[in-house]
Structures are given as structure tokens and as C-alpha cells.
mmCIF file of C-alpha atoms in Angstrom:
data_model
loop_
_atom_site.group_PDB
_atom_site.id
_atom_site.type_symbol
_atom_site.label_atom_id
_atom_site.label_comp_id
_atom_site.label_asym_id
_atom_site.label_seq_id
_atom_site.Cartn_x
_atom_site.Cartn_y
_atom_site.Cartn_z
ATOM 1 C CA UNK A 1 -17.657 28.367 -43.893
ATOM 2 C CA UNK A 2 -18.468 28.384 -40.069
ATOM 3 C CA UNK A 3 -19.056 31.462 -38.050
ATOM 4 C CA UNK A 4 -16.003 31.781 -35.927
ATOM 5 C CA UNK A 5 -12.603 31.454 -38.328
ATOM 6 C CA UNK A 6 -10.593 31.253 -35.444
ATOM 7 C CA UNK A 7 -10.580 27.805 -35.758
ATOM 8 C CA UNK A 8 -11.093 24.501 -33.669
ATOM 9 C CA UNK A 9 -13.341 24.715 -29.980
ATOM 10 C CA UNK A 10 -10.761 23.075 -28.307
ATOM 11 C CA UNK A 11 -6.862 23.036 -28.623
ATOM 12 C CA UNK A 12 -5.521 20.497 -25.878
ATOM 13 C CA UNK A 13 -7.485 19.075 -22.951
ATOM 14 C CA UNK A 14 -5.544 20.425 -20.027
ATOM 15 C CA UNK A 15 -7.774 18.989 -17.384
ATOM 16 C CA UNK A 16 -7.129 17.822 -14.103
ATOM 17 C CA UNK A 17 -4.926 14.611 -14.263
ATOM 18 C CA UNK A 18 -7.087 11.408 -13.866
ATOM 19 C CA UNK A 19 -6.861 8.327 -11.566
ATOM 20 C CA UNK A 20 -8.596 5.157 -11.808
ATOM 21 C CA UNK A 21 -10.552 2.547 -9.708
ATOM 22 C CA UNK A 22 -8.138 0.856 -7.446
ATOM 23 C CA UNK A 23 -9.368 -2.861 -6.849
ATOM 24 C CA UNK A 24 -7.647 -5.591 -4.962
ATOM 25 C CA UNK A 25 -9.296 -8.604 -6.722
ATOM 26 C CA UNK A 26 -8.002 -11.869 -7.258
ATOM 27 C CA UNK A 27 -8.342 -11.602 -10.954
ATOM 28 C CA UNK A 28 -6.140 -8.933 -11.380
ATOM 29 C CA UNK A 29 -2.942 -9.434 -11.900
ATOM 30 C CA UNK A 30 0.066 -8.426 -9.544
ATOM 31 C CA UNK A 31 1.441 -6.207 -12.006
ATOM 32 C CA UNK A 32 -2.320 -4.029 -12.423
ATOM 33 C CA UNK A 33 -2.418 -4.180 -9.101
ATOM 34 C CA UNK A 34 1.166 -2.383 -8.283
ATOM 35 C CA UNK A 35 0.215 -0.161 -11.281
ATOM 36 C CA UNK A 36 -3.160 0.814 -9.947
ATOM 37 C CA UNK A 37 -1.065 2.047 -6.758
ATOM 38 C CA UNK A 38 0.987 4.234 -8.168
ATOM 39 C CA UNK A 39 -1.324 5.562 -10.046
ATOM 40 C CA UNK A 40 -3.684 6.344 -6.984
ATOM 41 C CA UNK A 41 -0.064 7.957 -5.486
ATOM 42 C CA UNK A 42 0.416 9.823 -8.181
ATOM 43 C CA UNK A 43 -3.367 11.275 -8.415
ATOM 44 C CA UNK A 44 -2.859 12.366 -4.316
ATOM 45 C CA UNK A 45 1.073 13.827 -5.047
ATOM 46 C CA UNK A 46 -0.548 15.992 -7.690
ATOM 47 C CA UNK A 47 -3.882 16.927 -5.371
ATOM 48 C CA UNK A 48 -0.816 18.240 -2.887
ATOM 49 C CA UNK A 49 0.770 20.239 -5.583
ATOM 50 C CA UNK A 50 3.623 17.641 -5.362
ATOM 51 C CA UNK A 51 3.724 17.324 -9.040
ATOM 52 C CA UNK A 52 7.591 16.153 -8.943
ATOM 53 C CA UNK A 53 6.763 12.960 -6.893
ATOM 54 C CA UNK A 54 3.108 12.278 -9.001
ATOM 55 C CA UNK A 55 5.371 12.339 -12.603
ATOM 56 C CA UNK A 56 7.300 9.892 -10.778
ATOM 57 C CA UNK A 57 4.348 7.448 -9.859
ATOM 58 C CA UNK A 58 2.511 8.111 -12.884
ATOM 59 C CA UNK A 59 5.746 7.232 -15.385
ATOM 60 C CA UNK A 60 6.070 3.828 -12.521
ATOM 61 C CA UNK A 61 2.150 3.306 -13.652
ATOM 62 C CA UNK A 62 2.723 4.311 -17.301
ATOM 63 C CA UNK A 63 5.226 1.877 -18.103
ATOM 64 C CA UNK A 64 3.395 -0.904 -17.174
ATOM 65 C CA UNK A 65 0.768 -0.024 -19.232
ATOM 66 C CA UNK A 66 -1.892 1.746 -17.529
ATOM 67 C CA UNK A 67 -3.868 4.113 -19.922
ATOM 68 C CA UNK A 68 -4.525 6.678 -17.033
ATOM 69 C CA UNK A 69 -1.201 7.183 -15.746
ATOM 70 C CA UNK A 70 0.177 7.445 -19.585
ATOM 71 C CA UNK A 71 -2.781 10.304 -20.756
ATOM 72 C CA UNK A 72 -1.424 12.341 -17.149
ATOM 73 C CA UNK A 73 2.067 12.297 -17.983
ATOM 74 C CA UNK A 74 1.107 13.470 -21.959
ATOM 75 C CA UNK A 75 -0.638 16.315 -19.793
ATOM 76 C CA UNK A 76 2.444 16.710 -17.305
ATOM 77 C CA UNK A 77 4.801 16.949 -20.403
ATOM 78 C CA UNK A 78 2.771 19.528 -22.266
ATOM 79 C CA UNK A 79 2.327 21.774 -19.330
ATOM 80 C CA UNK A 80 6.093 21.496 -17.745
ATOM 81 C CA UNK A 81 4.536 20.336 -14.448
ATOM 82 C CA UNK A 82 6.985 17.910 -12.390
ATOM 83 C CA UNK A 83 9.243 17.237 -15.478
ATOM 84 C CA UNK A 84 10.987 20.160 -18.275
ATOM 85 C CA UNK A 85 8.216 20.442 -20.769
ATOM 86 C CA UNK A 86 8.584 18.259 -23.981
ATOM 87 C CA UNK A 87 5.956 18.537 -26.628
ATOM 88 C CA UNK A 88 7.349 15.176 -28.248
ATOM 89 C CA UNK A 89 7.030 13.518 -25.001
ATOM 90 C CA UNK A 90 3.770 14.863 -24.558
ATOM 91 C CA UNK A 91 2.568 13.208 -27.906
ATOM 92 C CA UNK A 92 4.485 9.951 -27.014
ATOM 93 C CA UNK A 93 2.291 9.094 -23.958
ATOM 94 C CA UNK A 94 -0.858 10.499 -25.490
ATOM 95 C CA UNK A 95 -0.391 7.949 -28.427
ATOM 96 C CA UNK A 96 0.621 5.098 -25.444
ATOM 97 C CA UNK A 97 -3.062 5.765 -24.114
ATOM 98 C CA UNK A 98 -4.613 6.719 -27.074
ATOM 99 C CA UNK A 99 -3.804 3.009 -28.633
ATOM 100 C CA UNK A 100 -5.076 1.704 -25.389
ATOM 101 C CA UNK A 101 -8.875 3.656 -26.329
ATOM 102 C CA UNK A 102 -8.557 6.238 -23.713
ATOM 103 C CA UNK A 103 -10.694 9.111 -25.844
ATOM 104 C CA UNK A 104 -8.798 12.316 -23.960
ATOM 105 C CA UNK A 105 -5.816 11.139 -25.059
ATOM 106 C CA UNK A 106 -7.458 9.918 -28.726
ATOM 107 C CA UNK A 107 -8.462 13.943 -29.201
ATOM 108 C CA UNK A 108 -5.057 15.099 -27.784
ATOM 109 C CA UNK A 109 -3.212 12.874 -29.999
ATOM 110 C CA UNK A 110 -5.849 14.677 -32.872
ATOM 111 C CA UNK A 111 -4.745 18.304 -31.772
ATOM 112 C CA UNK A 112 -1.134 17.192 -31.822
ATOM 113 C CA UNK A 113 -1.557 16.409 -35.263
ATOM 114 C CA UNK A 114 -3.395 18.704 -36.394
ATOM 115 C CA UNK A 115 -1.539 21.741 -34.977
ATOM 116 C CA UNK A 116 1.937 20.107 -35.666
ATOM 117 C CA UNK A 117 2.975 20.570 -32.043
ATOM 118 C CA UNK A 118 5.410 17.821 -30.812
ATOM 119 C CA UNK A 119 4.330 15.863 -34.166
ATOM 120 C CA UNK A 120 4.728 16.592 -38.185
ATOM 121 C CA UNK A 121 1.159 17.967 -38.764
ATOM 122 C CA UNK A 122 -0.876 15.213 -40.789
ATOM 123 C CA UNK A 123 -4.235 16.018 -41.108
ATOM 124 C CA UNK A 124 -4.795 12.795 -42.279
ATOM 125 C CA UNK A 125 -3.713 11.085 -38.612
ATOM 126 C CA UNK A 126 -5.551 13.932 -37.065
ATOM 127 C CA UNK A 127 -8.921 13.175 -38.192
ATOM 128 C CA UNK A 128 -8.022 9.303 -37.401
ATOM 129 C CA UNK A 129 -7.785 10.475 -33.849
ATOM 130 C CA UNK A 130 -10.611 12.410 -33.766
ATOM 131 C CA UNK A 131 -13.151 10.336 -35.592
ATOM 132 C CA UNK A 132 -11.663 7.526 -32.563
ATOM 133 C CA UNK A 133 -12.191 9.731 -29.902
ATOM 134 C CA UNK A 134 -15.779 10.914 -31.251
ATOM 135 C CA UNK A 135 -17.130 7.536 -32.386
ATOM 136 C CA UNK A 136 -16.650 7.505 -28.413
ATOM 137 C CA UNK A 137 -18.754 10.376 -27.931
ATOM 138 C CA UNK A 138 -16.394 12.973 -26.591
ATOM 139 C CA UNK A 139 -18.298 16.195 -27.597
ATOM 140 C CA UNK A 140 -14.596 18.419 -28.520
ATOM 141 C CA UNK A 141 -13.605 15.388 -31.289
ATOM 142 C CA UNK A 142 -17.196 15.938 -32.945
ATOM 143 C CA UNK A 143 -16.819 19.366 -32.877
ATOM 144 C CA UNK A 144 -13.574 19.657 -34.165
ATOM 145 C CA UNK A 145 -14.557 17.060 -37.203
ATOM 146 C CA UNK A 146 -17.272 18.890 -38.243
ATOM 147 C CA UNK A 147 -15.294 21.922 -38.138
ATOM 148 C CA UNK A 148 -12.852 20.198 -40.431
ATOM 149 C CA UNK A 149 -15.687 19.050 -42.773
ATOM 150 C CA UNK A 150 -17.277 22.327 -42.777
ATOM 151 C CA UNK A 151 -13.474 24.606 -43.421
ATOM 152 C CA UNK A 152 -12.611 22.511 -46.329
ATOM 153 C CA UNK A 153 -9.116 23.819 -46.230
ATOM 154 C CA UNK A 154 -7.040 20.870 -44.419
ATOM 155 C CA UNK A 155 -9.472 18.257 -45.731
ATOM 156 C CA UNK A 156 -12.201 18.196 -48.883
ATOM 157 C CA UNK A 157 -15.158 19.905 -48.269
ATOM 158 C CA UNK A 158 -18.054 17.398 -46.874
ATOM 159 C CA UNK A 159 -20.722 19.310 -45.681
ATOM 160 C CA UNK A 160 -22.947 16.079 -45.241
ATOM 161 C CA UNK A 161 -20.343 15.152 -42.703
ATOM 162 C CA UNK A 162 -19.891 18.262 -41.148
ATOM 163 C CA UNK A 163 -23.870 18.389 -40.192
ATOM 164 C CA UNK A 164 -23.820 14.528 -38.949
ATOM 165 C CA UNK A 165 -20.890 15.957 -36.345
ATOM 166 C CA UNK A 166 -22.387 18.812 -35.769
ATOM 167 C CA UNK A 167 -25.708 17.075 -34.920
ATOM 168 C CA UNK A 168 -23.516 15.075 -32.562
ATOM 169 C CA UNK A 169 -21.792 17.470 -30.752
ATOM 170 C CA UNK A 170 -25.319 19.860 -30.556
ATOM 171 C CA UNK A 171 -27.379 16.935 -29.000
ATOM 172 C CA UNK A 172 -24.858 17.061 -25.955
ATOM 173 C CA UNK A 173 -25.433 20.520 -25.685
ATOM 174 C CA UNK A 174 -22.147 22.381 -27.026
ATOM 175 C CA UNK A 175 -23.844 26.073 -27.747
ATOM 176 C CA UNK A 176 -21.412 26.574 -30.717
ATOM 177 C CA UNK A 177 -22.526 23.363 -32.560
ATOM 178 C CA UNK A 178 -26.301 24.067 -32.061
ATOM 179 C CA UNK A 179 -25.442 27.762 -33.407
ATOM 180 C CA UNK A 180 -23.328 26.070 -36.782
ATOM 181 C CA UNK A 181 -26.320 23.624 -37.078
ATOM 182 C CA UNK A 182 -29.085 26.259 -37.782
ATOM 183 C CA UNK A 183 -26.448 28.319 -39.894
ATOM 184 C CA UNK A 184 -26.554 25.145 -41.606
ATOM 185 C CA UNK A 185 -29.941 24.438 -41.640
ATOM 186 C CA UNK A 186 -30.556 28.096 -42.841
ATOM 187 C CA UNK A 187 -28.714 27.969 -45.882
ATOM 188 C CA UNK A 188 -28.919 24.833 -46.769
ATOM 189 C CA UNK A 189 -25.354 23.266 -46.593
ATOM 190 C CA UNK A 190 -25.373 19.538 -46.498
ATOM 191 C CA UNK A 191 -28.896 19.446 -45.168
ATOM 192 C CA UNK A 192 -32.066 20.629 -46.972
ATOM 193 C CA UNK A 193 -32.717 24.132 -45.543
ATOM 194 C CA UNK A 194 -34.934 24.511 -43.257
ATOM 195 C CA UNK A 195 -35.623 27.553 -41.789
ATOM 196 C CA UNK A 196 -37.855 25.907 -38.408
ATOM 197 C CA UNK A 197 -34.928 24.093 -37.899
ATOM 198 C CA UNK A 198 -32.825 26.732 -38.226
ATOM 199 C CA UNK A 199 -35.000 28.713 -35.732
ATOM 200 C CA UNK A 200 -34.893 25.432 -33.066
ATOM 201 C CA UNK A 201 -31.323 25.303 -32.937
ATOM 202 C CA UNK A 202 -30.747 29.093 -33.161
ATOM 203 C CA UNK A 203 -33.060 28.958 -30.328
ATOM 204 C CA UNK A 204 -31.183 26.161 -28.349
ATOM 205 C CA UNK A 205 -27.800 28.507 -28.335
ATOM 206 C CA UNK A 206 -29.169 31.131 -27.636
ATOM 207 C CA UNK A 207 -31.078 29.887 -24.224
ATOM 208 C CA UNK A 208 -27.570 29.066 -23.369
ATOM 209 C CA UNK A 209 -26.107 32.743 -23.613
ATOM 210 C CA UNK A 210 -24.173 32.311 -27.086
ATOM 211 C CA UNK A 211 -24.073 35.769 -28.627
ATOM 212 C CA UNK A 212 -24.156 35.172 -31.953
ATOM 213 C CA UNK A 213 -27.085 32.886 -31.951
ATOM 214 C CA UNK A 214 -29.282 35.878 -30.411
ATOM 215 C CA UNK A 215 -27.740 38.485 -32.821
ATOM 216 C CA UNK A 216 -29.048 35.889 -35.083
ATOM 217 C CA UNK A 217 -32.379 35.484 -33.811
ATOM 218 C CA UNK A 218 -33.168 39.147 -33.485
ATOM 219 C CA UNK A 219 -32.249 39.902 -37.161
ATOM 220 C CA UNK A 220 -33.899 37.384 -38.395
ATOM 221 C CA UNK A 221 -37.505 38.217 -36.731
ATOM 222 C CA UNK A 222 -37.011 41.348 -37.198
ATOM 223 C CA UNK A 223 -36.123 41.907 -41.303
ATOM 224 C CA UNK A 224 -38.254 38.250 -41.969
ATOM 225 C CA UNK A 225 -35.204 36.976 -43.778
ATOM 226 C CA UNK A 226 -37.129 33.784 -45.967
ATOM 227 C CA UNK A 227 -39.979 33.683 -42.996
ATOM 228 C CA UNK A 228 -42.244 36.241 -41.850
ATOM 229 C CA UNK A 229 -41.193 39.167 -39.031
ATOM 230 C CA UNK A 230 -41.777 38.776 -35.200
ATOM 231 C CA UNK A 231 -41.024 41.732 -34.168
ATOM 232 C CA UNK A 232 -42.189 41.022 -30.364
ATOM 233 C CA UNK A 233 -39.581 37.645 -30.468
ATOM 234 C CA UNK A 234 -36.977 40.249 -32.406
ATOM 235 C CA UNK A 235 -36.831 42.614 -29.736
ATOM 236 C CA UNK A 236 -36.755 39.789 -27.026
ATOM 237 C CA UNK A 237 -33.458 38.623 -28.599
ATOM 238 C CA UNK A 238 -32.291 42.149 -28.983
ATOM 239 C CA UNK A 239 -32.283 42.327 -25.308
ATOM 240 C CA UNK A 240 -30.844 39.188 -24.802
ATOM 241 C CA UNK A 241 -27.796 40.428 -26.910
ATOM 242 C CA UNK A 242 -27.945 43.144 -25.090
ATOM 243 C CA UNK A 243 -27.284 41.537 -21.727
ATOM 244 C CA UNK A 244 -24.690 39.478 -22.789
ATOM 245 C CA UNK A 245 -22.887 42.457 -24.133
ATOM 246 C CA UNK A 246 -23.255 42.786 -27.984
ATOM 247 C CA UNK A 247 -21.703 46.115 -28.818
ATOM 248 C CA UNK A 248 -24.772 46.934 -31.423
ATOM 249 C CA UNK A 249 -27.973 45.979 -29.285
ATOM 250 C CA UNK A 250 -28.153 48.655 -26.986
ATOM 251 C CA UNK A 251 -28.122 51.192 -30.196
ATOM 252 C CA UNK A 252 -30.741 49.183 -31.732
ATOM 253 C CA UNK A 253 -32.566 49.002 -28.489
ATOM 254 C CA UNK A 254 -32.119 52.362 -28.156
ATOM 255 C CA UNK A 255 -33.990 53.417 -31.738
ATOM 256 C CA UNK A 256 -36.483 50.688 -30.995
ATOM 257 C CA UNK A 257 -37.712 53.068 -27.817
ATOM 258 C CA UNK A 258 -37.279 56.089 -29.205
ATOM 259 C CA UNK A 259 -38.990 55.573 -32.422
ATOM 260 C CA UNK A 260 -41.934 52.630 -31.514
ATOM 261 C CA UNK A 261 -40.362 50.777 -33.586
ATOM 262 C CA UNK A 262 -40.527 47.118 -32.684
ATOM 263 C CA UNK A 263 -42.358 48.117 -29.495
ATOM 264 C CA UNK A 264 -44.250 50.963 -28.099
ATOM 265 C CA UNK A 265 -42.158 54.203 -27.919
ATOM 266 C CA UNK A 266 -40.996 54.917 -24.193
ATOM 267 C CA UNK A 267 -38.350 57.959 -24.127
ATOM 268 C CA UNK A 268 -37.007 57.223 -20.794
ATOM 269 C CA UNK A 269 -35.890 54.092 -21.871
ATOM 270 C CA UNK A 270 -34.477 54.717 -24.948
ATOM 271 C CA UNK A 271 -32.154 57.759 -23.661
ATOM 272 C CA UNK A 272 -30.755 55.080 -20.755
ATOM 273 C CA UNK A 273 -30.335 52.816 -23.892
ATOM 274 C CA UNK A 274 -28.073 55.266 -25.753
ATOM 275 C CA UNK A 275 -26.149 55.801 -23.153
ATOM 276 C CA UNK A 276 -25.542 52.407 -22.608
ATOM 277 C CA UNK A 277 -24.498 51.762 -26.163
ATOM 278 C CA UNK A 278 -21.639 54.502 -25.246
ATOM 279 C CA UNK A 279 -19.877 51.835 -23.392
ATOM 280 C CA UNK A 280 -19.293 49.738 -26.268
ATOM 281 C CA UNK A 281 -19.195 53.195 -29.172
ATOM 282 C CA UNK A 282 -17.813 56.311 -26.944
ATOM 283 C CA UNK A 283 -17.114 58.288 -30.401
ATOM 284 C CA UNK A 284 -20.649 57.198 -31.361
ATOM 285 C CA UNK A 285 -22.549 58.946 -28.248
ATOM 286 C CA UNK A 286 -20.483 61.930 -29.021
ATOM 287 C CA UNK A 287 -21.822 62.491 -33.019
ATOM 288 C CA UNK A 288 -24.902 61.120 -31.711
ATOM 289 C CA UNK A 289 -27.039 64.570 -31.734
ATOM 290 C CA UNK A 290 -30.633 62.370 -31.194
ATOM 291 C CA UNK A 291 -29.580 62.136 -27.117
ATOM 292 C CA UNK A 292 -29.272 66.495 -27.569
ATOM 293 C CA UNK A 293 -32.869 66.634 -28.634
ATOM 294 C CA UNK A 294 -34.028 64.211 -26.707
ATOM 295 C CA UNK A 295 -32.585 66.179 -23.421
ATOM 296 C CA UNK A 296 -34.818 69.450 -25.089
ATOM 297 C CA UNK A 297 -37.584 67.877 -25.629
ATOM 298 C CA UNK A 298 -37.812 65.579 -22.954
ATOM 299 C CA UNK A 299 -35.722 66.724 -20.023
ATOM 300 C CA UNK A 300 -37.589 64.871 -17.281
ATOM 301 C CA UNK A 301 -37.128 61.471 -18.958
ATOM 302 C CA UNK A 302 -33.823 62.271 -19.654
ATOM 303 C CA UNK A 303 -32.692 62.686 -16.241
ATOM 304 C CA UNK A 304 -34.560 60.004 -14.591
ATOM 305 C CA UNK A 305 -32.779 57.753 -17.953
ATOM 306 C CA UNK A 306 -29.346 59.120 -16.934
ATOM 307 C CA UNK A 307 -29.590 59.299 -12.927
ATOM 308 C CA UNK A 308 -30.426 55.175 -13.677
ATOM 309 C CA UNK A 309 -27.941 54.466 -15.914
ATOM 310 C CA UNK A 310 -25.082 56.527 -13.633
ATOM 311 C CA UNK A 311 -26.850 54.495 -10.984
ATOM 312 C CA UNK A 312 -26.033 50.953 -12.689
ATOM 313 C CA UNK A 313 -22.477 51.900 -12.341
ATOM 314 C CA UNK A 314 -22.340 51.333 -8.697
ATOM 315 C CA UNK A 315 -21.235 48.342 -7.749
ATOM 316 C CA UNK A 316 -24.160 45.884 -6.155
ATOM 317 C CA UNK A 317 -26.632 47.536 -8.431
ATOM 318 C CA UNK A 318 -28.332 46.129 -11.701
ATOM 319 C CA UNK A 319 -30.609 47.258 -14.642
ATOM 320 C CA UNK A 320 -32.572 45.442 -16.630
ATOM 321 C CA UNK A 321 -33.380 47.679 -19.150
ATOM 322 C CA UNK A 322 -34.296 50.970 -16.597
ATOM 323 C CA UNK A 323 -36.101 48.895 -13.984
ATOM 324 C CA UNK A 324 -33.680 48.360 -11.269
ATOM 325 C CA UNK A 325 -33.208 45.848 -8.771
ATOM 326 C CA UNK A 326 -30.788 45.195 -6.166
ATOM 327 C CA UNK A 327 -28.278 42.106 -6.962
#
């Protein structure tokens, strides 16, 4: 099952509307060429916040076929922007471009589908769309599909195909696909496992910030789950939770100081560290008793560790991990 059950990384594209290259060639036809127009029109009307004359110049554009100005009025539709909102509408134009190979409009056509919103849901049709629009490379289709693959609730399970998607989607860099490949590679669902490859992509989420893959990382070097422990690497990751705001890492950051455990002991550290951790568990910090003791035994390293962290609360100041520094 993958990590986050909330479902797909992407809903709906709601980006900016898009224009297109406006050439006056001799090949083109009179017809592309009063198209291409309105379409440019449109793109500046909606730059201006004018989005009641751009609907107008995209729908001119749309009906004479161009894919650009048919994906922006899908968009316009869906958000109520120059024209009521219509969901139906919405899915028209997005199947208008979609036909035409636009991939936005491909994977918005998907989502319709799949969420039943301004269509009958059909998975079926849904991962038509989104196999189009990711045999085209758009990262959101090939993470979606593999998400499908992986859930085996609107579709048979297919774990082979969820890795080849995920694979896809991780190779242009989407954090949450790099992070479902090593769960992947780690247990050994529709892939061999692995547990250096499970590490490497781990690893490549976690670079980027994603949470879960450092969570990850720290456990595993630390308890040696089917490898051996790293305890220097574990308590790197712990950190790096810690910054980007796991509510457990400071606690286990905290022990780590106060006992040696992971690294050398340093009470000063570990008493800032517990009263981080109160941020994320007030009720915690209250039972905790450890911080009482501490504050007997070691009240000069207690107060430095609380004038710090009181400190951090100002705004323009930082910690990183009791050595300040101005930001």
C-alpha cells in the first residue's frame, strides 16, 4: 500500500492558462492564423485580470480547434473565472485538447474521471488518460498510475507496474515517488528487494526535505532493520527530521544528548532539545520529570539550554541545534 492514503499527488492542474507561438507564415493557414490571435488576446486579457474578455478569445480560438485555447477554457470552467463554473464544461474542452495530444489536458481529463467530477467516474477511461499523458512524460500522470497500480482498489493490483511509474516519475525528481520507490525496494513489492536501493532513493527524498523519507532513514540506521546500524548517519537524519518539523525528532534528539546514545552525551543540548519537542507534545514536557532532574543536577546547562531556546523564539533569530546564528 503506499505511504500517504490520502490518495493521488495531484487533483487538477490549475496552472496559469497557456498561449502558444504566434507565427505569420505562409504555410499556415488563415484560419490558424486568426486562431493563434485570439489566443495570444486571450493569454494578455487574462495577464490583466480581464478574465471575461480572455474566455471570450479563448472559446473564438477553441472552436477552431486550437488545443491551447480549448485546455484554458477546461481551466476557466473549473475555476468559475470569466464564465459560471461548469464541471461538465470543464471536462468537455479538456477532452477537445486532450484528443488533440495536449498532455495537461490528457491528465485533467484522467482526474475528471477518476474523481467523477463533471464525468461518470470510469477508472477504466482514467487510466487511458493518464497512461496518454505519461507516455508523454508529464511527471503527475506517472505518479498518479503508479499510485493506482500500487492501491489496488480502483484497478488490480500490479506492483510491477506501479515500480516502472514510479521509476518514471522519481527520475524527474518528484520527492514522493523516490520515497514510494525505496519503500518498494525495501520490501520487495514488484522489484527484488534491495535494501542499497532502498537506501539511494530514501536518500534522494530526503536531500529534497520530504519528511518521511528522513524519519525513514534515521530508523533505519539506527535499529539496522535487514542492514547493519549507522548510528552517526541515524542521528544526521534525526536532525534533518527535526528541522523540517517531525513532531518525534526533537524527543529522540533529546534522549540521544542526554543519554550518549547515538552520540556523545552533551546536557546543554539535550535540555534545549526537550524543550523543543514541547512545541509539537505540550502535555508531554509537562509528565516529562527527566527536564526536573536535569535542572538539579545541571542548573548551568539548563539555563544556558533554555535562555537559547526562549531566544529562538524571537523573530530574526535561528538555532541549529543550540548554536545560534543570525538569519
Amino acid at each position: 500500500m503506499p505511504s500517504d492514503t490520502n490518495g493521488l499527488l495531484r487533483q487538477i492542474k490549475l496552472n496559469e492558462v497557456e498561449g502558444g507561438d504566434f507565427i505569420m507564415s505562409e504555410e499556415k493557414k488563415e484560419l490558424d492564423i486568426i486562431s493563434d490571435r485570439e489566443l495570444s488576446l486571450g493569454v494578455k486579457a487574462y495577464g490583466m485580470e480581464d478574465y471575461p474578455a480572455a474566455f471570450a478569445y479563448f472559446l473564438k480560438s477553441a472552436e477552431m480547434g486550437h488545443d491551447n485555447a480549448q485546455y484554458n477554457l477546461g481551466l476557466m470552467y473549473r475555476a468559475g473565472k470569466g464564465v459560471e463554473k461548469d464541471l461538465q464544461k470543464s471536462a468537455y474542452w479538456y477532452q477537445k485538447a486532450a484528443e488533440q495530444g495536449k498532455s495537461e489536458a490528457q491528465f485533467n481529463l484522467a482526474c475528471v474521471y477518476h474523481t467523477g467530477e463533471g464525468r461518470d467516474k470510469n477508472m477504466e477511461k482514467a487510466v487511458y488518460w493518464y497512461e496518454k499523458a505519461a507516455e508523454q512524460g508529464l511527471l503527475e500522470a506517472q505518479f498518479n498510475l503508479a499510485y493506482i497500480y500500487q492501491e489496488g482498489k480502483a484497478l488490480k493490483e500490479d506492483l510491477e507496474k506501479a515500480v516502472y511509474w514510479y521509476r518514471k516519475a522519481a527520475k524527474q525528481g518528484e520527492a514522493k515517488a523516490r520515497f514510494e520507490l525505496g519503500r518498494m525496494y525495501e520490501y520487495g513489492q514488484g522489484v527484488d528487494k534491495n535494501i542499497k536501493k532502498a537506501l539511494y532513493w530514501y536518500g534522494q527524498a530526503a536531500k529534497q526535505g520530504y519528511l518521511e523519507a528522513q524519519t525513514t532513514l534515521a530508523s533505519l540506521y539506527h535499529y539496522g532493520y535487514n542492514m547493519e546500524s549507522d548510528f552517526e548517519k541515524a542521528f544526521y537524519w534525526y536532525e534533518q527530521a527535526a528541522r523540517s518539523g517531525d513532531r518525534f525528532a526533537p524527543f529522540s534528539l533529546a534522549e540521544a544528548f542526554d543519554r550518549g546514545v547515538l552520540i556523545p552525551q552533551d546536557i546543554e543540548k539535550a535540555v534545549f532539545w526537550y524543550f523543543k519537542s514541547s512545541e509539537f507534545m505540550p502535555e508531554h514536557l509537562k509528565r516529562n520529570t527527566r527536564l526536573e532532574e536535569l535542572e538539579a543536577e545541571y542548573p548551568g546547562e539548563y539555563a544556558r539550554a533554555k535562555a537559547r531556546y526562549l531566544e529562538e523564539l524571537k523573530p530574526g533569530r535561528k538555532y541549529d541545534f543550540g548554536i545560534g546564528r543570525d538569519i
